[in-house]
PDB file of C-alpha atoms in Angstrom:
ATOM      1  CA  MET A   1      34.692   3.948  -2.031  1.00 69.00           C
ATOM      2  CA  SER A   2      33.607   5.515   0.803  1.00 76.00           C
ATOM      3  CA  LEU A   3      29.861   6.635   1.384  1.00 79.00           C
ATOM      4  CA  ALA A   4      30.864  10.344   1.013  1.00 81.00           C
ATOM      5  CA  GLU A   5      32.689   9.637  -2.231  1.00 81.00           C
ATOM      6  CA  TYR A   6      29.925   7.227  -3.521  1.00 81.00           C
ATOM      7  CA  ILE A   7      27.314   9.953  -2.852  1.00 83.00           C
ATOM      8  CA  ASP A   8      29.226  12.794  -4.413  1.00 80.00           C
ATOM      9  CA  LEU A   9      29.942  10.599  -7.713  1.00 83.00           C
ATOM     10  CA  PHE A  10      26.345   9.227  -8.018  1.00 83.00           C
ATOM     11  CA  GLY A  11      24.212  11.563  -6.095  1.00 85.00           C
ATOM     12  CA  ASP A  12      22.020  12.390  -8.924  1.00 90.00           C
ATOM     13  CA  ASN A  13      21.377   8.921  -9.778  1.00 91.00           C
ATOM     14  CA  ILE A  14      20.576   8.193  -6.231  1.00 92.00           C
ATOM     15  CA  LEU A  15      17.961  11.058  -6.109  1.00 94.00           C
ATOM     16  CA  TYR A  16      16.488   9.848  -9.588  1.00 95.00           C
ATOM     17  CA  LEU A  17      15.923   6.170  -8.206  1.00 94.00           C
ATOM     18  CA  LEU A  18      14.326   7.514  -4.901  1.00 95.00           C
ATOM     19  CA  GLU A  19      12.094   9.705  -7.331  1.00 95.00           C
ATOM     20  CA  GLN A  20      11.277   6.556  -9.082  1.00 93.00           C
ATOM     21  CA  HIS A  21      10.720   4.396  -6.004  1.00 94.00           C
ATOM     22  CA  VAL A  22       8.403   6.999  -4.574  1.00 94.00           C
ATOM     23  CA  ILE A  23       6.343   7.379  -7.893  1.00 93.00           C
ATOM     24  CA  LEU A  24       6.090   3.461  -7.906  1.00 91.00           C
ATOM     25  CA  PHE A  25       4.865   3.628  -4.522  1.00 93.00           C
ATOM     26  CA  ALA A  26       2.267   6.142  -5.057  1.00 93.00           C
ATOM     27  CA  ILE A  27       1.112   4.313  -8.196  1.00 91.00           C
ATOM     28  CA  ALA A  28       0.785   0.915  -6.310  1.00 91.00           C
ATOM     29  CA  LEU A  29      -0.675   2.572  -2.971  1.00 93.00           C
ATOM     30  CA  ALA A  30      -3.568   4.268  -4.955  1.00 94.00           C
ATOM     31  CA  ALA A  31      -4.321   1.061  -6.706  1.00 92.00           C
ATOM     32  CA  ALA A  32      -4.396  -0.832  -3.635  1.00 92.00           C
ATOM     33  CA  ILE A  33      -6.396   1.507  -1.892  1.00 94.00           C
ATOM     34  CA  VAL A  34      -9.201   1.820  -4.683  1.00 94.00           C
ATOM     35  CA  LEU A  35      -9.102  -2.036  -5.043  1.00 92.00           C
ATOM     36  CA  GLY A  36      -9.307  -2.850  -1.313  1.00 92.00           C
ATOM     37  CA  VAL A  37     -11.856  -0.335  -0.391  1.00 93.00           C
ATOM     38  CA  VAL A  38     -14.131  -1.408  -3.222  1.00 92.00           C
ATOM     39  CA  LEU A  39     -13.562  -5.040  -2.360  1.00 90.00           C
ATOM     40  CA  GLY A  40     -13.927  -4.692   1.231  1.00 90.00           C
ATOM     41  CA  THR A  41     -17.538  -2.568   0.610  1.00 90.00           C
ATOM     42  CA  LEU A  42     -18.559  -5.452  -1.844  1.00 89.00           C
ATOM     43  CA  VAL A  43     -17.480  -8.094   1.092  1.00 87.00           C
ATOM     44  CA  HIS A  44     -19.639  -6.206   3.726  1.00 85.00           C
ATOM     45  CA  ARG A  45     -22.588  -5.440   1.481  1.00 83.00           C
ATOM     46  CA  PHE A  46     -22.833  -8.905  -0.166  1.00 83.00           C
ATOM     47  CA  LYS A  47     -21.904 -11.731   2.564  1.00 76.00           C
ATOM     48  CA  ARG A  48     -21.826 -14.252  -0.289  1.00 78.00           C
ATOM     49  CA  LEU A  49     -18.852 -12.641  -2.043  1.00 77.00           C
ATOM     50  CA  ASP A  50     -16.580 -13.225   1.366  1.00 75.00           C
ATOM     51  CA  THR A  51     -16.160 -16.953   0.337  1.00 78.00           C
ATOM     52  CA  LEU A  52     -15.039 -16.025  -3.243  1.00 79.00           C
ATOM     53  CA  ILE A  53     -13.117 -12.762  -2.803  1.00 82.00           C
ATOM     54  CA  VAL A  54     -11.280 -13.364   0.498  1.00 78.00           C
ATOM     55  CA  PRO A  55      -9.715 -16.380  -0.212  1.00 83.00           C
ATOM     56  CA  VAL A  56      -8.155 -15.441  -3.713  1.00 81.00           C
ATOM     57  CA  VAL A  57      -6.881 -12.488  -2.011  1.00 80.00           C
ATOM     58  CA  ASN A  58      -5.354 -14.548   0.697  1.00 80.00           C
ATOM     59  CA  VAL A  59      -3.736 -16.757  -1.590  1.00 80.00           C
ATOM     60  CA  LEU A  60      -2.244 -13.872  -3.278  1.00 77.00           C
ATOM     61  CA  GLN A  61      -0.960 -12.387  -0.081  1.00 77.00           C
ATOM     62  CA  ALA A  62       0.598 -15.865   0.872  1.00 78.00           C
ATOM     63  CA  CYS A  63       2.581 -16.044  -2.326  1.00 80.00           C
ATOM     64  CA  PRO A  64       6.234 -14.686  -2.164  1.00 79.00           C
ATOM     65  CA  GLU A  65       6.548 -11.581  -3.935  1.00 79.00           C
ATOM     66  CA  ILE A  66       9.410 -12.839  -6.216  1.00 79.00           C
ATOM     67  CA  VAL A  67       7.042 -15.619  -7.288  1.00 80.00           C
ATOM     68  CA  LEU A  68       4.216 -13.096  -8.263  1.00 80.00           C
ATOM     69  CA  LEU A  69       6.712 -11.081 -10.306  1.00 80.00           C
ATOM     70  CA  ALA A  70       7.848 -14.368 -12.132  1.00 79.00           C
ATOM     71  CA  LEU A  71       4.143 -15.164 -12.862  1.00 78.00           C
ATOM     72  CA  ALA A  72       3.482 -11.964 -14.191  1.00 78.00           C
ATOM     73  CA  ILE A  73       6.335 -11.744 -16.689  1.00 77.00           C
ATOM     74  CA  PRO A  74       4.661 -13.941 -19.524  1.00 80.00           C
ATOM     75  CA  PHE A  75       1.373 -11.967 -19.165  1.00 78.00           C
ATOM     76  CA  LEU A  76       2.840  -8.356 -18.560  1.00 75.00           C
ATOM     77  CA  GLY A  77       6.356  -8.501 -19.775  1.00 74.00           C
ATOM     78  CA  ILE A  78       9.236  -6.948 -17.981  1.00 76.00           C
ATOM     79  CA  GLY A  79       8.694  -3.423 -17.149  1.00 74.00           C
ATOM     80  CA  ILE A  80       6.475  -1.082 -14.676  1.00 78.00           C
ATOM     81  CA  SER A  81       3.193  -2.878 -15.403  1.00 76.00           C
ATOM     82  CA  GLY A  82       5.129  -6.426 -14.976  1.00 76.00           C
ATOM     83  CA  ALA A  83       6.212  -4.991 -11.541  1.00 77.00           C
ATOM     84  CA  LEU A  84       3.510  -2.929 -10.234  1.00 79.00           C
ATOM     85  CA  VAL A  85       0.374  -5.359 -10.934  1.00 78.00           C
ATOM     86  CA  PRO A  86       1.733  -8.403  -9.078  1.00 78.00           C
ATOM     87  CA  LEU A  87       3.040  -6.452  -6.119  1.00 78.00           C
ATOM     88  CA  PHE A  88       0.459  -3.975  -5.408  1.00 80.00           C
ATOM     89  CA  VAL A  89      -2.056  -6.859  -4.724  1.00 81.00           C
ATOM     90  CA  LYS A  90       0.187  -7.465  -1.820  1.00 82.00           C
ATOM     91  CA  GLY A  91      -1.188  -4.148  -0.160  1.00 86.00           C
ATOM     92  CA  VAL A  92      -5.158  -4.975  -0.872  1.00 88.00           C
ATOM     93  CA  LEU A  93      -5.769  -7.436   1.925  1.00 86.00           C
ATOM     94  CA  PRO A  94      -5.319  -5.204   5.049  1.00 90.00           C
ATOM     95  CA  ILE A  95      -7.059  -2.608   3.243  1.00 93.00           C
ATOM     96  CA  LEU A  96      -9.980  -4.736   2.373  1.00 91.00           C
ATOM     97  CA  ARG A  97     -10.045  -6.231   5.907  1.00 88.00           C
ATOM     98  CA  ASN A  98     -10.241  -2.926   7.692  1.00 92.00           C
ATOM     99  CA  THR A  99     -12.652  -1.501   5.203  1.00 92.00           C
ATOM    100  CA  ALA A 100     -15.073  -4.684   5.659  1.00 89.00           C
ATOM    101  CA  SER A 101     -14.528  -4.579   9.612  1.00 88.00           C
ATOM    102  CA  GLY A 102     -15.094  -0.830   9.474  1.00 89.00           C
ATOM    103  CA  PHE A 103     -18.431  -1.190   8.317  1.00 88.00           C
ATOM    104  CA  ALA A 104     -19.225  -4.059  10.308  1.00 86.00           C
ATOM    105  CA  SER A 105     -18.388  -2.016  13.476  1.00 87.00           C
ATOM    106  CA  ILE A 106     -20.641   0.668  12.874  1.00 86.00           C
ATOM    107  CA  ASP A 107     -23.530   0.856  15.523  1.00 84.00           C
ATOM    108  CA  PRO A 108     -26.904  -0.017  13.668  1.00 85.00           C
ATOM    109  CA  ARG A 109     -28.627   2.608  15.851  1.00 86.00           C
ATOM    110  CA  MET A 110     -26.543   5.306  14.016  1.00 85.00           C
ATOM    111  CA  LEU A 111     -27.965   4.054  10.683  1.00 84.00           C
ATOM    112  CA  GLU A 112     -31.523   3.722  11.704  1.00 86.00           C
ATOM    113  CA  ALA A 113     -31.501   7.239  13.185  1.00 87.00           C
ATOM    114  CA  ALA A 114     -29.968   8.369   9.729  1.00 84.00           C
ATOM    115  CA  ARG A 115     -32.737   6.552   7.876  1.00 85.00           C
ATOM    116  CA  GLY A 116     -35.183   8.412  10.380  1.00 84.00           C
ATOM    117  CA  MET A 117     -34.059  11.823   9.420  1.00 86.00           C
ATOM    118  CA  GLY A 118     -34.703  11.115   5.999  1.00 83.00           C
ATOM    119  CA  MET A 119     -31.183  10.542   4.487  1.00 86.00           C
ATOM    120  CA  SER A 120     -30.852   8.638   1.292  1.00 84.00           C
ATOM    121  CA  PRO A 121     -28.716   5.827   1.051  1.00 82.00           C
ATOM    122  CA  ALA A 122     -25.894   8.014  -0.670  1.00 81.00           C
ATOM    123  CA  GLN A 123     -25.954  10.419   2.297  1.00 84.00           C
ATOM    124  CA  ILE A 124     -25.981   7.791   4.815  1.00 86.00           C
ATOM    125  CA  LEU A 125     -22.788   6.431   3.112  1.00 83.00           C
ATOM    126  CA  LEU A 126     -20.991   9.863   2.738  1.00 81.00           C
ATOM    127  CA  ARG A 127     -22.050  11.549   6.007  1.00 84.00           C
ATOM    128  CA  VAL A 128     -22.407   8.648   8.347  1.00 86.00           C
ATOM    129  CA  GLU A 129     -20.560   5.450   7.403  1.00 87.00           C
ATOM    130  CA  VAL A 130     -17.275   6.839   5.604  1.00 86.00           C
ATOM    131  CA  PRO A 131     -16.543   9.258   8.596  1.00 87.00           C
ATOM    132  CA  ALA A 132     -17.099   6.306  10.915  1.00 88.00           C
ATOM    133  CA  ILE A 133     -14.734   3.837   9.086  1.00 91.00           C
ATOM    134  CA  LEU A 134     -12.063   6.489   7.924  1.00 92.00           C
ATOM    135  CA  PRO A 135      -9.744   5.768  10.863  1.00 92.00           C
ATOM    136  CA  ILE A 136      -9.966   2.166  10.409  1.00 93.00           C
ATOM    137  CA  VAL A 137      -9.340   2.099   6.870  1.00 94.00           C
ATOM    138  CA  ILE A 138      -6.322   4.587   7.067  1.00 95.00           C
ATOM    139  CA  ALA A 139      -4.940   2.164   9.589  1.00 94.00           C
ATOM    140  CA  GLY A 140      -5.103  -0.675   6.833  1.00 94.00           C
ATOM    141  CA  VAL A 141      -3.568   1.812   4.396  1.00 95.00           C
ATOM    142  CA  ARG A 142      -0.736   2.364   6.773  1.00 95.00           C
ATOM    143  CA  ILE A 143       0.185  -1.365   7.012  1.00 93.00           C
ATOM    144  CA  SER A 144      -0.135  -1.536   3.086  1.00 93.00           C
ATOM    145  CA  ALA A 145       1.830   1.329   2.559  1.00 95.00           C
ATOM    146  CA  VAL A 146       4.726   0.604   4.957  1.00 94.00           C
ATOM    147  CA  MET A 147       4.895  -3.122   3.092  1.00 92.00           C
ATOM    148  CA  LEU A 148       4.581  -1.728  -0.300  1.00 93.00           C
ATOM    149  CA  VAL A 149       7.811   0.482   0.449  1.00 93.00           C
ATOM    150  CA  SER A 150       9.834  -2.586   0.942  1.00 91.00           C
ATOM    151  CA  VAL A 151       8.247  -4.785  -1.747  1.00 89.00           C
ATOM    152  CA  LEU A 152       8.831  -2.325  -4.502  1.00 91.00           C
ATOM    153  CA  THR A 153      12.855  -2.905  -4.049  1.00 91.00           C
ATOM    154  CA  LEU A 154      12.219  -6.125  -5.774  1.00 88.00           C
ATOM    155  CA  THR A 155      11.259  -4.350  -8.985  1.00 86.00           C
ATOM    156  CA  ALA A 156      14.963  -4.017  -9.780  1.00 87.00           C
ATOM    157  CA  TYR A 157      14.953  -7.689 -10.371  1.00 84.00           C
ATOM    158  CA  ILE A 158      12.953  -7.113 -13.751  1.00 82.00           C
ATOM    159  CA  GLY A 159      14.795  -4.026 -14.675  1.00 80.00           C
ATOM    160  CA  VAL A 160      12.477  -1.345 -13.236  1.00 85.00           C
ATOM    161  CA  ASP A 161      14.308   1.360 -11.558  1.00 88.00           C
ATOM    162  CA  SER A 162      14.044   1.685  -7.755  1.00 91.00           C
ATOM    163  CA  LEU A 163      15.902   1.930  -4.639  1.00 93.00           C
ATOM    164  CA  GLY A 164      15.912  -1.840  -5.101  1.00 92.00           C
ATOM    165  CA  THR A 165      18.629  -1.140  -7.766  1.00 93.00           C
ATOM    166  CA  LEU A 166      21.229   0.336  -5.381  1.00 93.00           C
ATOM    167  CA  ILE A 167      20.701  -2.971  -3.118  1.00 93.00           C
ATOM    168  CA  LEU A 168      21.076  -5.291  -6.343  1.00 92.00           C
ATOM    169  CA  GLN A 169      24.021  -3.268  -7.479  1.00 90.00           C
ATOM    170  CA  GLY A 170      25.555  -3.852  -3.805  1.00 91.00           C
ATOM    171  CA  ILE A 171      24.703  -7.478  -3.840  1.00 90.00           C
ATOM    172  CA  SER A 172      26.185  -8.172  -7.164  1.00 88.00           C
ATOM    173  CA  ARG A 173      29.183  -6.040  -7.190  1.00 85.00           C
ATOM    174  CA  MET A 174      29.805  -7.084  -3.402  1.00 87.00           C
ATOM    175  CA  ASP A 175      29.738  -3.461  -2.393  1.00 86.00           C
ATOM    176  CA  THR A 176      28.438  -2.634   0.874  1.00 88.00           C
ATOM    177  CA  THR A 177      27.910   1.127  -0.092  1.00 91.00           C
ATOM    178  CA  PRO A 178      25.244   1.074  -2.519  1.00 91.00           C
ATOM    179  CA  LEU A 179      23.450  -1.734  -0.518  1.00 91.00           C
ATOM    180  CA  LEU A 180      23.533   0.351   2.706  1.00 92.00           C
ATOM    181  CA  ILE A 181      22.409   3.675   0.861  1.00 94.00           C
ATOM    182  CA  GLY A 182      19.566   1.730  -0.812  1.00 93.00           C
ATOM    183  CA  SER A 183      18.460  -0.055   2.261  1.00 94.00           C
ATOM    184  CA  GLY A 184      18.945   2.696   4.228  1.00 94.00           C
ATOM    185  CA  LEU A 185      16.598   5.083   2.009  1.00 95.00           C
ATOM    186  CA  THR A 186      13.930   2.423   1.907  1.00 95.00           C
ATOM    187  CA  ALA A 187      13.882   1.989   5.839  1.00 95.00           C
ATOM    188  CA  LEU A 188      13.781   5.912   6.122  1.00 96.00           C
ATOM    189  CA  LEU A 189      10.916   6.328   3.358  1.00 96.00           C
ATOM    190  CA  ALA A 190       8.942   3.388   5.237  1.00 95.00           C
ATOM    191  CA  ILE A 191       9.347   5.257   8.566  1.00 96.00           C
ATOM    192  CA  THR A 192       8.414   8.318   7.105  1.00 96.00           C
ATOM    193  CA  VAL A 193       5.311   7.066   5.482  1.00 96.00           C
ATOM    194  CA  ASN A 194       4.478   5.297   8.641  1.00 95.00           C
ATOM    195  CA  TYR A 195       4.638   8.578  10.646  1.00 95.00           C
ATOM    196  CA  LEU A 196       2.372  10.555   8.129  1.00 95.00           C
ATOM    197  CA  LEU A 197      -0.351   8.020   7.987  1.00 94.00           C
ATOM    198  CA  PHE A 198      -0.378   7.785  11.540  1.00 93.00           C
ATOM    199  CA  GLY A 199      -0.973  11.164  12.180  1.00 93.00           C
ATOM    200  CA  LEU A 200      -3.704  11.096   9.638  1.00 91.00           C
ATOM    201  CA  GLU A 201      -5.233   8.132  11.444  1.00 91.00           C
ATOM    202  CA  ARG A 202      -5.073   9.986  14.800  1.00 90.00           C
ATOM    203  CA  PHE A 203      -6.529  13.103  13.300  1.00 89.00           C
ATOM    204  CA  ALA A 204      -9.422  11.095  11.529  1.00 84.00           C
ATOM    205  CA  SER A 205     -10.067   9.210  14.915  1.00 84.00           C
ATOM    206  CA  ARG A 206     -10.319  12.691  16.908  1.00 80.00           C
ATOM    207  CA  ARG A 207     -12.729  14.004  14.054  1.00 71.00           C
ATOM    208  CA  VAL A 208     -14.862  10.907  14.782  1.00 65.00           C
ATOM    209  CA  SER A 209     -14.914  11.169  18.546  1.00 61.00           C
TER     210      SER A 209
END
């Protein structure tokens, strides 16, 4: 079956799988951002946590994605939770590192000047620290986002619909058409996400400078 014929016959299913992939990606990235920023902030504020949090995140980052999925199934079952929870942690480390390094890169004189102006800790965080670290955090988010777009194709192996479903169908049926569509859309989505976040990163950098 040609590419055009396949799209004509299964176009609705392709759009559905693309939509599901984008939804899964949005959920996973949002969770990774929240956890990464919180952990990065804690690591910066409380130096002792560095020896506790970072090694754990490093181990999870080093584990192959398929292994994390297999380990999660007995606890979370087969489904969205069993797919997202072990996979979104793969996107935490770049955000954690960039958040912590962003805080560490702030000039202490800026903080002293803010305190001298009578700013409260909350005002210093929101008006001085957050704008200063935002471009660095977005750079970490961009790395995580591109990685998650690809990693989420593995959700198909535990029965969760995504673009990985097309890739898995192509492999199991020895059919290059769904394989090309699934991998091509995944690559296109990754490129689009990278481009959008890179633009946001540059915009944030100009605001800081």
